[in-house]
Amino acid sequence: MNILGISAYYHESACCLLQDGHLVAAAEEERFSRVKHDARLPVSAVRYCLEAGGIDVADVDCVAYYELPARKLARQLWAGDPLDGPPGLPWLDALRPQRDIRDVLGYEGRIATFEHHLSHAASAFLYSGFSDAAVFTVDGVGEWATTAYGQGHGSHVELLERVEFPNSLGLLYSTITSYLGFRVNSGEYKVMGLAPYGEPRYVEQVRALIDSRPGGQFVLDGRYFDFRGGKRMFTDRLFELFGAPAREPESDIAPFHRDVARSVQAVLEEVLLEKVRYLGTRVDSPRLCMAGGVALNCVANGRILREGPFEELFVQPAAGDAGGCLGAAALAFVQLTGRRPPGGRLRHVYLGPRYASETVAAQLASLGVQALDFRGAEAGLLEAVVDRLVAGQAVGWFHGAMEFGPRALGARSIVADPRAADMRERLNRLVKRREAFRPFAPSVLLRAAPEHFDLDHPSSFMLETCAVRSPLDLPAITHVDGSARPQTVEREQLPRFAALLEAFDRRTGCPVLLNTSFNVRDEPIVCSPVDALSCLVESDLPCVALEDFIIDRAMIGPELARLLKHRTEVHRRDREGTPGAAVYTFV
Amino acid sequence: MALSRSDPRRAACEDLARLLETADGLHEARLLQLLGTFVPPASALPAPAAEPEAVEARLTPIPIGAWLPQEIDGQLMFVRPNPPALDDPWDPVKTLAPKASPLPVRVCLLGESTAAGWCYAPHLTPARVLEDQLRALKGPGSYEVLNLTRADLGARELAELALAALQLKPDLLVVFAGNNWPVRYKPARSINPELSQKAALTYRENGVRGLARSARQATLQTAEAIVARLARLAQSAGIPVVLIVPAVGLTNWDRARPVTWLPGAASARWHAVRQQALRWLSTGAYQEAATAAREMIELDAGTCATSHRILANALLALGRADEALAACGDEVDARSWDNLPSVPGATSAVREVLRRAASEHGLRCVDLSAVFREHGGLAGQAQSERRLLLDYCHLTPQGMKLAMAAVAVELLALFAGPAAPAADGETTLESLLTRLPDPDVPADVDAHAKFMTGLYHAHWNTREGEAEYWFNQSLKAWSGIRDTMLAYVATRAAPADTLLLSAEQQSISRNSRPMAHRVWNVPHLDGEVIELIGGVLAGSGRPAPAELGARQLAHHGVGERGVNLLDPFFRWSLQDLYATGGGFEHDRFLYYRAQWPASHFCFVADGAAPVVLELTGRLQFAAKPRRGEVAVLVNGERRGIAKLGPRWSRHRITVGRRSLRTGVNRVTLEWPPLASEGDEATREIGRRLDQGLPTQLHPVFGELSELVVRTGRKRPAAKAR
């Protein structure tokens, strides 16, 4: 049985394939189109998933779509025609997803649609391996719900209570993100990263924005928000509340901004903890599953695990809208078979395209790149990479199947020595071209994790933070508050990446590497070997380990470098119709 | 901002949404929208006070195309950024400065790809030819011509460029444009229902003829607006403007497009008549072909370029050149509204507006079609057209000479003093032509331009024979072009993911012509061109080396894993890749859709083992489910049939090795004829246009979700790329 799960039309569109309940492929459209946050029907991702499954569209038994279009339309009607929306009211068309699935994909069979937050809930619970659990989903908004409380048992997931638009923790956080001058839907991480640099001086002001009621409900104070889809999400009253206007994008970040970031983070954690505790009173289980975009707030997740009423926590690695396709597909499987997808706990997310060494070799040869060839010599490859790491270089690491979800987890990563004092500043400035305050996360061998982090369990997806307690000095991955967001690595999940960590440990006595996503600012994470080469020339990365090959910068001739930069530039020019930077996508 | 579950507005919104989720409900809402009576509900969210918008007056220098204003030593200059973008289409002059002295007379040439010199740029351009001519006549310091042209310049951009160019204080503007002005229906990433509904009204009343007419009307308005703006600029700057009316290639460029859905059985009949007309053309029955073409024109109400082209070809063969040229002009006009892939061409309306500009706005005009007819012998003869035109509008060196000489006549008449024409010998085009030398074109430049022209024909011209002609011409111009040809073939042997990059590398290292970049850079195996080049080189006595074929096999050869021929890389014709997604349609599909009775693909095989073709196909229908047989041919020989119906079905056809060639093989699928369901189809088009839904105007003969060719028997499991 082949089930395609699809999420599309609002934020990251994505596709996954379940074959007899097993998750065999998943990818976000942006990785193929090179349009960040590509929200179109994910034609390229569908093509990839079908190819990975060895099938074509005629073999698909069910397409599962991650939300209910008519119910979403009801909310959009209630909220009114967006002020800055597309002309001609195209959003009135609630039939669009199903129609496009048939017209554009050529699909003839059954289409199942599921409530947005139920898809989120299923993406967490049905991939958690838990036999039962409480389920908590939090995002900007789905159809009406912005937050949902639920439970899972066996193959069954249900939502018990919802908080509805316009009362939304995700929109609250996005509003402050926008107020702080960052892009909505991608800048939230920056606010989270900025928070430890500030003091919670504005907690009272942030608390004034939200009235958390007893039980699961909360209400936003509408005087401060503008969710009508205009040019911003807040009103002038917000300036009065904080005593300052909004920060201009790209302008200097002042202590005030850091304090606001800290304050909104603190209030978010407060409310989330409170609601998780409430959920604990409604669902009798020691386990909690989480999804929805706000579940990517790993700082909050850490607190939920440590201070909440649950003993175990599973957060869907692709907790945002892209992951909704996983949940929808799983729900469809349950509907059709009465059984839960048999895969158990989602152990890894390496579900995207992979490139055989011979393919890479042919591509490099066609471009005239004289790479170092380590085919059949993995040990030599690893030592060569470690040489470069120890010499203070960052290395683009491209190996195996691409990750699904926002985090790079050793398949499409940039790795570096976490002990170097200036590594964070250098990487932010030269390679990632992003704000200096942005922290980097570590990858650590599972066996060594407890020695270096306050972590007593596997944490494979960089979804929780914990304290750094290493005997080593690891400034590049230790955030200003002494925390980190680690990925624990086991050989059975990603052998070569684990072997790299082992090799680095043997050489240096440090089983930890800095691991950040293989991309530059405003670009999607790399997918193909050519993307990796493009990133190499676009950034100041000195080298790339591309499957069995190492390409140092000097091996890319000036002509090829120019071509690769041009390719990136053409993709940038092609970007049309992506969501506005300052406002959430309401239609 | 509390939202209560008992909020009555919410219940109403949910009821309305449920209705809108039905086809009838959405249709009703769109009709109300069309009539202006559907008003979206006022938002239930609070409305804060609007912010006043800041307005800032600016009086600063503006960029002139790629040249940015910059103060250097207290002087305003316009400077190209360094390094230029790879696809930078502008003339590679670093700096432009406002004119500071009376002489030389400064002419700014503005225009599109034709004005830019296309494949001969930057070595040879109309601007350079004009400058050389004027200096040859009036002396080295008499005139200068600034080249402000670029490919793909649109109408609005032209107007902005003309305004910006005034900063250079020209004495005169020469505008050589109009090929990019015709308006066509383009797909929007998200369809604008309001535009779609305007089209729906037109379609309801006049069918596709109404859509074509609306597009022509829009083109007319665009052209008139541009010309009026140029006239105003000229008046305000106090300088003359010379408009060059582009000549359109009529005999050597076919602009085929499939017919749209027509009522009743007309679309099916049209295709049947077309097949017959083509057979008559190929067997020399030109009168019969002309009659058939006229029937096609009647069926499609003149909206389809293909019909006019067939008529033109028949009339040309019958020696009725004037009628043929009229049919060619109709072809250009018919193509303009349904223009996929885009073939530029100044329509009759655009050319008329440009001609009228002289009398209506006091602008001067050089009508290249008339000039070419009178002085170039351009009268529907293929050879004479090739002497002046590379393709549908771009000029050969001779064409540039003739065109610019005609412009020079106009310029000389405008100026007094040293720049003025002499009393004799410079006031007529005939006299000028006898005095002016031919443009000096190095042999390798000429050869490269002709090779690029051949590629361009192969990729975008549906007329056969032209590519081969230009490939042969390039070899005649310079034998060294052989290496370039082989290099192009070699680029097709790169892995698909890196083909564009490696092709581009070759292009950069071999020539510095910006136009070459776009001609080389096609994501395509290009089986047809590989064959043509192979034939041309073999004909020259120096065939292509065998290792090129071996490299192709290595990267693209069919193996057990199989090659998916639906990958755009394996389409036989590049036209096929870009022919869908026209007005109101989706711009991409997961599967392949055939808009012609036959579809062509290619694959690379070693010819040593049989291959298996696996095909998953279906037949689209508008009224009743359609069933039929699709014939599968390999290298022109029928190898099997697949019986298709309205739903996807899978078929396997084995092709023995004797039917295979070593190297590129061609697969053709001949689809069953269309059903007579034009009434249902056109009603559906109207309905979808009403609702602002993606709409396909053209019938689809058949669809493929998979076309894989592999060796071996079993379908292997999927593995890494």
Short mmCIF file of N, CA, C and O in Angstrom, two decimals, chain B residues 320-411:
data_model
loop_
_atom_site.label_atom_id
_atom_site.label_comp_id
_atom_site.label_asym_id
_atom_site.label_seq_id
_atom_site.Cartn_x
_atom_site.Cartn_y
_atom_site.Cartn_z
N ARG B 320 3.56 31.82 -55.56
CA ARG B 320 2.66 32.96 -55.32
C ARG B 320 3.17 33.71 -54.07
O ARG B 320 2.61 33.63 -52.98
N ALA B 321 4.26 34.43 -54.30
CA ALA B 321 5.02 34.98 -53.17
C ALA B 321 4.23 36.01 -52.39
O ALA B 321 4.26 36.02 -51.15
N ASP B 322 3.53 36.89 -53.07
CA ASP B 322 2.83 37.95 -52.33
C ASP B 322 1.75 37.37 -51.42
O ASP B 322 1.61 37.79 -50.27
N GLU B 323 1.01 36.42 -51.94
CA GLU B 323 -0.02 35.79 -51.09
C GLU B 323 0.63 35.03 -49.94
O GLU B 323 0.13 35.02 -48.82
N ALA B 324 1.75 34.41 -50.28
CA ALA B 324 2.45 33.65 -49.23
C ALA B 324 2.92 34.57 -48.13
O ALA B 324 2.80 34.26 -46.93
N LEU B 325 3.44 35.72 -48.51
CA LEU B 325 3.92 36.65 -47.50
C LEU B 325 2.77 37.15 -46.63
O LEU B 325 2.92 37.35 -45.42
N ALA B 326 1.63 37.34 -47.24
CA ALA B 326 0.46 37.75 -46.45
C ALA B 326 0.11 36.66 -45.44
O ALA B 326 -0.21 36.93 -44.28
N ALA B 327 0.17 35.41 -45.89
CA ALA B 327 -0.11 34.29 -44.96
C ALA B 327 0.94 34.22 -43.87
O ALA B 327 0.62 33.92 -42.71
N CYS B 328 2.19 34.50 -44.21
CA CYS B 328 3.24 34.52 -43.19
C CYS B 328 2.95 35.59 -42.16
O CYS B 328 3.14 35.39 -40.95
N GLY B 329 2.52 36.74 -42.62
CA GLY B 329 2.17 37.80 -41.69
C GLY B 329 1.03 37.38 -40.77
O GLY B 329 1.04 37.65 -39.57
N ASP B 330 0.05 36.69 -41.33
CA ASP B 330 -1.05 36.18 -40.51
C ASP B 330 -0.54 35.17 -39.49
O ASP B 330 -1.05 35.09 -38.37
N GLU B 331 0.45 34.41 -39.89
CA GLU B 331 1.03 33.43 -38.96
C GLU B 331 1.65 34.15 -37.76
O GLU B 331 1.44 33.76 -36.61
N VAL B 332 2.41 35.19 -38.03
CA VAL B 332 3.04 35.94 -36.94
C VAL B 332 1.97 36.50 -36.02
O VAL B 332 2.06 36.40 -34.78
N ASP B 333 0.93 37.05 -36.60
CA ASP B 333 -0.14 37.62 -35.78
C ASP B 333 -0.83 36.55 -34.94
O ASP B 333 -1.15 36.76 -33.77
N ALA B 334 -1.07 35.39 -35.56
CA ALA B 334 -1.80 34.33 -34.85
C ALA B 334 -0.96 33.76 -33.72
O ALA B 334 -1.47 33.34 -32.70
N ARG B 335 0.34 33.73 -33.92
CA ARG B 335 1.23 33.17 -32.90
C ARG B 335 1.33 34.07 -31.67
O ARG B 335 1.54 33.61 -30.55
N SER B 336 1.13 35.33 -31.87
CA SER B 336 1.49 36.29 -30.82
C SER B 336 0.69 36.12 -29.53
O SER B 336 1.21 36.36 -28.45
N TRP B 337 -0.56 35.68 -29.64
CA TRP B 337 -1.36 35.63 -28.41
C TRP B 337 -1.16 34.30 -27.66
O TRP B 337 -1.33 34.23 -26.45
N ASP B 338 -0.82 33.25 -28.41
CA ASP B 338 -0.66 31.91 -27.84
C ASP B 338 0.79 31.52 -28.09
O ASP B 338 1.08 30.66 -28.92
N ASN B 339 1.69 32.17 -27.38
CA ASN B 339 3.08 32.19 -27.78
C ASN B 339 3.95 31.37 -26.82
O ASN B 339 4.62 31.91 -25.95
N LEU B 340 3.88 30.07 -26.98
CA LEU B 340 4.68 29.19 -26.14
C LEU B 340 5.35 28.12 -26.99
O LEU B 340 4.65 27.40 -27.70
N PRO B 341 6.64 27.93 -26.88
CA PRO B 341 7.58 28.85 -26.27
C PRO B 341 7.61 30.19 -27.00
O PRO B 341 7.28 30.25 -28.18
N SER B 342 8.07 31.19 -26.32
CA SER B 342 7.95 32.53 -26.85
C SER B 342 8.82 32.72 -28.09
O SER B 342 10.02 32.49 -28.05
N VAL B 343 8.18 33.11 -29.17
CA VAL B 343 8.90 33.49 -30.39
C VAL B 343 8.59 34.96 -30.62
O VAL B 343 7.46 35.32 -30.95
N PRO B 344 9.58 35.81 -30.40
CA PRO B 344 9.31 37.24 -30.61
C PRO B 344 8.94 37.52 -32.06
O PRO B 344 9.33 36.79 -32.97
N GLY B 345 8.21 38.57 -32.25
CA GLY B 345 7.86 38.96 -33.63
C GLY B 345 6.91 40.12 -33.61
O GLY B 345 5.85 40.05 -32.99
N ALA B 346 7.31 41.19 -34.27
CA ALA B 346 6.44 42.36 -34.33
C ALA B 346 5.23 42.01 -35.20
O ALA B 346 5.37 41.67 -36.38
N THR B 347 4.07 42.08 -34.61
CA THR B 347 2.86 41.76 -35.36
C THR B 347 2.51 42.89 -36.32
O THR B 347 3.10 43.99 -36.27
N SER B 348 1.53 42.63 -37.17
CA SER B 348 1.14 43.66 -38.14
C SER B 348 0.63 44.90 -37.41
O SER B 348 0.89 46.02 -37.83
N ALA B 349 -0.04 44.69 -36.28
CA ALA B 349 -0.54 45.85 -35.52
C ALA B 349 0.62 46.69 -35.00
O ALA B 349 0.59 47.93 -35.09
N VAL B 350 1.63 46.04 -34.47
CA VAL B 350 2.78 46.78 -33.93
C VAL B 350 3.48 47.54 -35.06
O VAL B 350 3.82 48.72 -34.92
N ARG B 351 3.65 46.86 -36.18
CA ARG B 351 4.37 47.52 -37.28
C ARG B 351 3.56 48.70 -37.81
O ARG B 351 4.13 49.75 -38.17
N GLU B 352 2.27 48.54 -37.82
CA GLU B 352 1.43 49.64 -38.30
C GLU B 352 1.52 50.84 -37.36
O GLU B 352 1.60 51.98 -37.80
N VAL B 353 1.48 50.58 -36.07
CA VAL B 353 1.61 51.68 -35.11
C VAL B 353 2.93 52.40 -35.29
O VAL B 353 3.00 53.63 -35.26
N LEU B 354 3.99 51.64 -35.49
CA LEU B 354 5.31 52.27 -35.68
C LEU B 354 5.33 53.09 -36.97
O LEU B 354 5.87 54.20 -37.00
N ARG B 355 4.71 52.58 -38.01
CA ARG B 355 4.70 53.34 -39.28
C ARG B 355 3.89 54.61 -39.12
O ARG B 355 4.26 55.66 -39.66
N ARG B 356 2.79 54.51 -38.39
CA ARG B 356 1.91 55.68 -38.23
C ARG B 356 2.54 56.74 -37.36
O ARG B 356 2.12 57.89 -37.36
N ALA B 357 3.53 56.35 -36.58
CA ALA B 357 4.14 57.30 -35.65
C ALA B 357 4.70 58.51 -36.39
O ALA B 357 4.74 59.61 -35.85
N ALA B 358 5.11 58.28 -37.63
CA ALA B 358 5.67 59.39 -38.40
C ALA B 358 4.60 60.47 -38.59
O ALA B 358 4.81 61.65 -38.32
N SER B 359 3.44 60.02 -39.08
CA SER B 359 2.41 61.03 -39.37
C SER B 359 1.73 61.50 -38.10
O SER B 359 1.35 62.66 -37.98
N GLU B 360 1.57 60.63 -37.11
CA GLU B 360 0.81 61.01 -35.93
C GLU B 360 1.64 61.79 -34.92
O GLU B 360 1.13 62.65 -34.21
N HIS B 361 2.92 61.47 -34.82
CA HIS B 361 3.72 62.07 -33.77
C HIS B 361 4.95 62.81 -34.30
O HIS B 361 5.75 63.31 -33.50
N GLY B 362 5.09 62.85 -35.59
CA GLY B 362 6.24 63.57 -36.13
C GLY B 362 7.55 62.83 -35.94
O GLY B 362 8.62 63.42 -36.01
N LEU B 363 7.50 61.53 -35.69
CA LEU B 363 8.73 60.76 -35.57
C LEU B 363 9.13 60.23 -36.95
O LEU B 363 8.30 60.08 -37.82
N ARG B 364 10.38 59.95 -37.13
CA ARG B 364 10.83 59.40 -38.40
C ARG B 364 10.79 57.88 -38.32
O ARG B 364 10.86 57.30 -37.24
N CYS B 365 10.71 57.26 -39.47
CA CYS B 365 10.48 55.82 -39.48
C CYS B 365 11.28 55.17 -40.59
O CYS B 365 11.35 55.70 -41.70
N VAL B 366 11.90 54.06 -40.26
CA VAL B 366 12.56 53.23 -41.28
C VAL B 366 11.87 51.88 -41.25
O VAL B 366 11.94 51.17 -40.25
N ASP B 367 11.19 51.55 -42.33
CA ASP B 367 10.45 50.30 -42.38
C ASP B 367 11.35 49.23 -43.00
O ASP B 367 11.53 49.18 -44.22
N LEU B 368 11.89 48.37 -42.14
CA LEU B 368 12.87 47.40 -42.63
C LEU B 368 12.28 46.42 -43.63
O LEU B 368 12.98 45.97 -44.53
N SER B 369 11.02 46.05 -43.44
CA SER B 369 10.44 45.12 -44.41
C SER B 369 10.47 45.73 -45.80
O SER B 369 10.84 45.07 -46.78
N ALA B 370 10.09 47.00 -45.88
CA ALA B 370 10.09 47.67 -47.19
C ALA B 370 11.52 47.80 -47.70
O ALA B 370 11.79 47.57 -48.90
N VAL B 371 12.44 48.16 -46.83
CA VAL B 371 13.84 48.31 -47.23
C VAL B 371 14.39 46.98 -47.75
O VAL B 371 15.05 46.91 -48.79
N PHE B 372 14.09 45.94 -47.02
CA PHE B 372 14.61 44.64 -47.41
C PHE B 372 14.00 44.18 -48.72
O PHE B 372 14.65 43.54 -49.54
N ARG B 373 12.73 44.52 -48.91
CA ARG B 373 12.09 44.10 -50.17
C ARG B 373 12.70 44.84 -51.34
O ARG B 373 13.03 44.28 -52.36
N GLU B 374 12.87 46.13 -51.14
CA GLU B 374 13.29 46.96 -52.26
C GLU B 374 14.78 46.80 -52.56
O GLU B 374 15.19 46.78 -53.72
N HIS B 375 15.57 46.67 -51.54
CA HIS B 375 17.01 46.68 -51.77
C HIS B 375 17.68 45.35 -51.47
O HIS B 375 18.84 45.15 -51.81
N GLY B 376 16.95 44.45 -50.81
CA GLY B 376 17.58 43.19 -50.43
C GLY B 376 17.02 42.01 -51.18
O GLY B 376 17.45 40.87 -50.94
N GLY B 377 16.05 42.29 -52.02
CA GLY B 377 15.48 41.18 -52.76
C GLY B 377 14.64 40.25 -51.90
O GLY B 377 14.39 39.10 -52.25
N LEU B 378 14.18 40.75 -50.79
CA LEU B 378 13.41 39.90 -49.89
C LEU B 378 11.98 39.84 -50.38
O LEU B 378 11.22 40.77 -50.23
N ALA B 379 11.64 38.76 -51.02
CA ALA B 379 10.29 38.66 -51.56
C ALA B 379 9.80 37.23 -51.46
O ALA B 379 9.33 36.65 -52.42
N GLY B 380 9.93 36.69 -50.30
CA GLY B 380 9.45 35.33 -50.10
C GLY B 380 10.39 34.26 -50.60
O GLY B 380 9.98 33.14 -50.84
N GLN B 381 11.65 34.65 -50.76
CA GLN B 381 12.61 33.64 -51.19
C GLN B 381 13.46 33.25 -50.00
O GLN B 381 14.03 34.09 -49.32
N ALA B 382 13.55 31.97 -49.82
CA ALA B 382 14.29 31.51 -48.63
C ALA B 382 15.73 31.99 -48.64
O ALA B 382 16.25 32.45 -47.63
N GLN B 383 16.35 31.90 -49.79
CA GLN B 383 17.77 32.27 -49.83
C GLN B 383 17.98 33.75 -49.59
O GLN B 383 18.90 34.16 -48.89
N SER B 384 17.12 34.56 -50.18
CA SER B 384 17.30 35.99 -49.99
C SER B 384 17.02 36.36 -48.54
O SER B 384 17.66 37.25 -47.98
N GLU B 385 16.09 35.64 -47.95
CA GLU B 385 15.82 35.93 -46.54
C GLU B 385 17.01 35.53 -45.68
O GLU B 385 17.39 36.27 -44.77
N ARG B 386 17.64 34.42 -45.99
CA ARG B 386 18.80 34.00 -45.20
C ARG B 386 19.96 34.95 -45.36
O ARG B 386 20.83 35.03 -44.50
N ARG B 387 20.00 35.67 -46.45
CA ARG B 387 21.10 36.62 -46.65
C ARG B 387 20.98 37.78 -45.65
O ARG B 387 21.96 38.37 -45.25
N LEU B 388 19.74 38.07 -45.29
CA LEU B 388 19.52 39.24 -44.43
C LEU B 388 19.12 38.88 -43.01
O LEU B 388 19.35 39.65 -42.08
N LEU B 389 18.47 37.75 -42.86
CA LEU B 389 17.93 37.37 -41.54
C LEU B 389 18.43 36.00 -41.13
O LEU B 389 18.38 35.05 -41.91
N LEU B 390 18.88 35.92 -39.90
CA LEU B 390 19.34 34.63 -39.37
C LEU B 390 18.16 33.71 -39.05
O LEU B 390 18.26 32.50 -39.17
N ASP B 391 17.08 34.34 -38.62
CA ASP B 391 15.94 33.56 -38.15
C ASP B 391 14.69 34.41 -38.31
O ASP B 391 14.55 35.08 -39.34
N TYR B 392 13.85 34.43 -37.30
CA TYR B 392 12.59 35.17 -37.42
C TYR B 392 12.77 36.68 -37.32
O TYR B 392 11.86 37.43 -37.66
N CYS B 393 13.89 37.17 -36.82
CA CYS B 393 14.05 38.63 -36.78
C CYS B 393 15.50 39.09 -36.65
O CYS B 393 15.77 40.27 -36.88
N HIS B 394 16.42 38.24 -36.31
CA HIS B 394 17.79 38.70 -36.08
C HIS B 394 18.55 38.83 -37.40
O HIS B 394 18.34 38.06 -38.34
N LEU B 395 19.44 39.79 -37.43
CA LEU B 395 20.07 40.19 -38.69
C LEU B 395 21.40 39.51 -38.92
O LEU B 395 22.19 39.33 -38.01
N THR B 396 21.65 39.21 -40.18
CA THR B 396 22.99 38.80 -40.60
C THR B 396 23.84 40.05 -40.75
O THR B 396 23.32 41.18 -40.70
N PRO B 397 25.14 39.92 -40.97
CA PRO B 397 25.95 41.11 -41.23
C PRO B 397 25.44 41.92 -42.42
O PRO B 397 25.40 43.15 -42.37
N GLN B 398 24.99 41.26 -43.47
CA GLN B 398 24.42 41.98 -44.61
C GLN B 398 23.13 42.68 -44.22
O GLN B 398 22.85 43.81 -44.67
N GLY B 399 22.35 41.98 -43.42
CA GLY B 399 21.12 42.60 -42.93
C GLY B 399 21.41 43.82 -42.09
O GLY B 399 20.73 44.85 -42.20
N MET B 400 22.45 43.74 -41.26
CA MET B 400 22.82 44.90 -40.43
C MET B 400 23.28 46.04 -41.34
O MET B 400 22.93 47.20 -41.12
N LYS B 401 24.04 45.69 -42.35
CA LYS B 401 24.54 46.75 -43.24
C LYS B 401 23.38 47.48 -43.90
O LYS B 401 23.32 48.72 -43.90
N LEU B 402 22.46 46.70 -44.46
CA LEU B 402 21.34 47.31 -45.17
C LEU B 402 20.45 48.11 -44.22
O LEU B 402 20.07 49.25 -44.50
N ALA B 403 20.15 47.52 -43.08
CA ALA B 403 19.28 48.19 -42.12
C ALA B 403 19.90 49.49 -41.62
O ALA B 403 19.24 50.54 -41.58
N MET B 404 21.15 49.44 -41.26
CA MET B 404 21.78 50.63 -40.70
C MET B 404 22.03 51.69 -41.77
O MET B 404 22.01 52.89 -41.50
N ALA B 405 22.26 51.24 -43.00
CA ALA B 405 22.41 52.22 -44.08
C ALA B 405 21.12 53.00 -44.26
O ALA B 405 21.13 54.22 -44.48
N ALA B 406 19.99 52.30 -44.15
CA ALA B 406 18.70 52.99 -44.25
C ALA B 406 18.53 53.99 -43.11
O ALA B 406 17.99 55.08 -43.30
N VAL B 407 19.01 53.61 -41.93
CA VAL B 407 18.95 54.54 -40.79
C VAL B 407 19.88 55.72 -41.04
O VAL B 407 19.54 56.87 -40.75
N ALA B 408 21.04 55.43 -41.59
CA ALA B 408 22.02 56.49 -41.85
C ALA B 408 21.44 57.55 -42.79
O ALA B 408 21.68 58.75 -42.61
N VAL B 409 20.68 57.10 -43.77
CA VAL B 409 20.03 58.06 -44.69
C VAL B 409 19.17 59.03 -43.89
O VAL B 409 19.19 60.24 -44.10
N GLU B 410 18.40 58.51 -42.96
CA GLU B 410 17.52 59.36 -42.13
C GLU B 410 18.35 60.30 -41.26
O GLU B 410 18.03 61.49 -41.12
N LEU B 411 19.40 59.78 -40.67
CA LEU B 411 20.21 60.60 -39.77
C LEU B 411 20.88 61.74 -40.53
O LEU B 411 20.90 62.88 -40.07
#
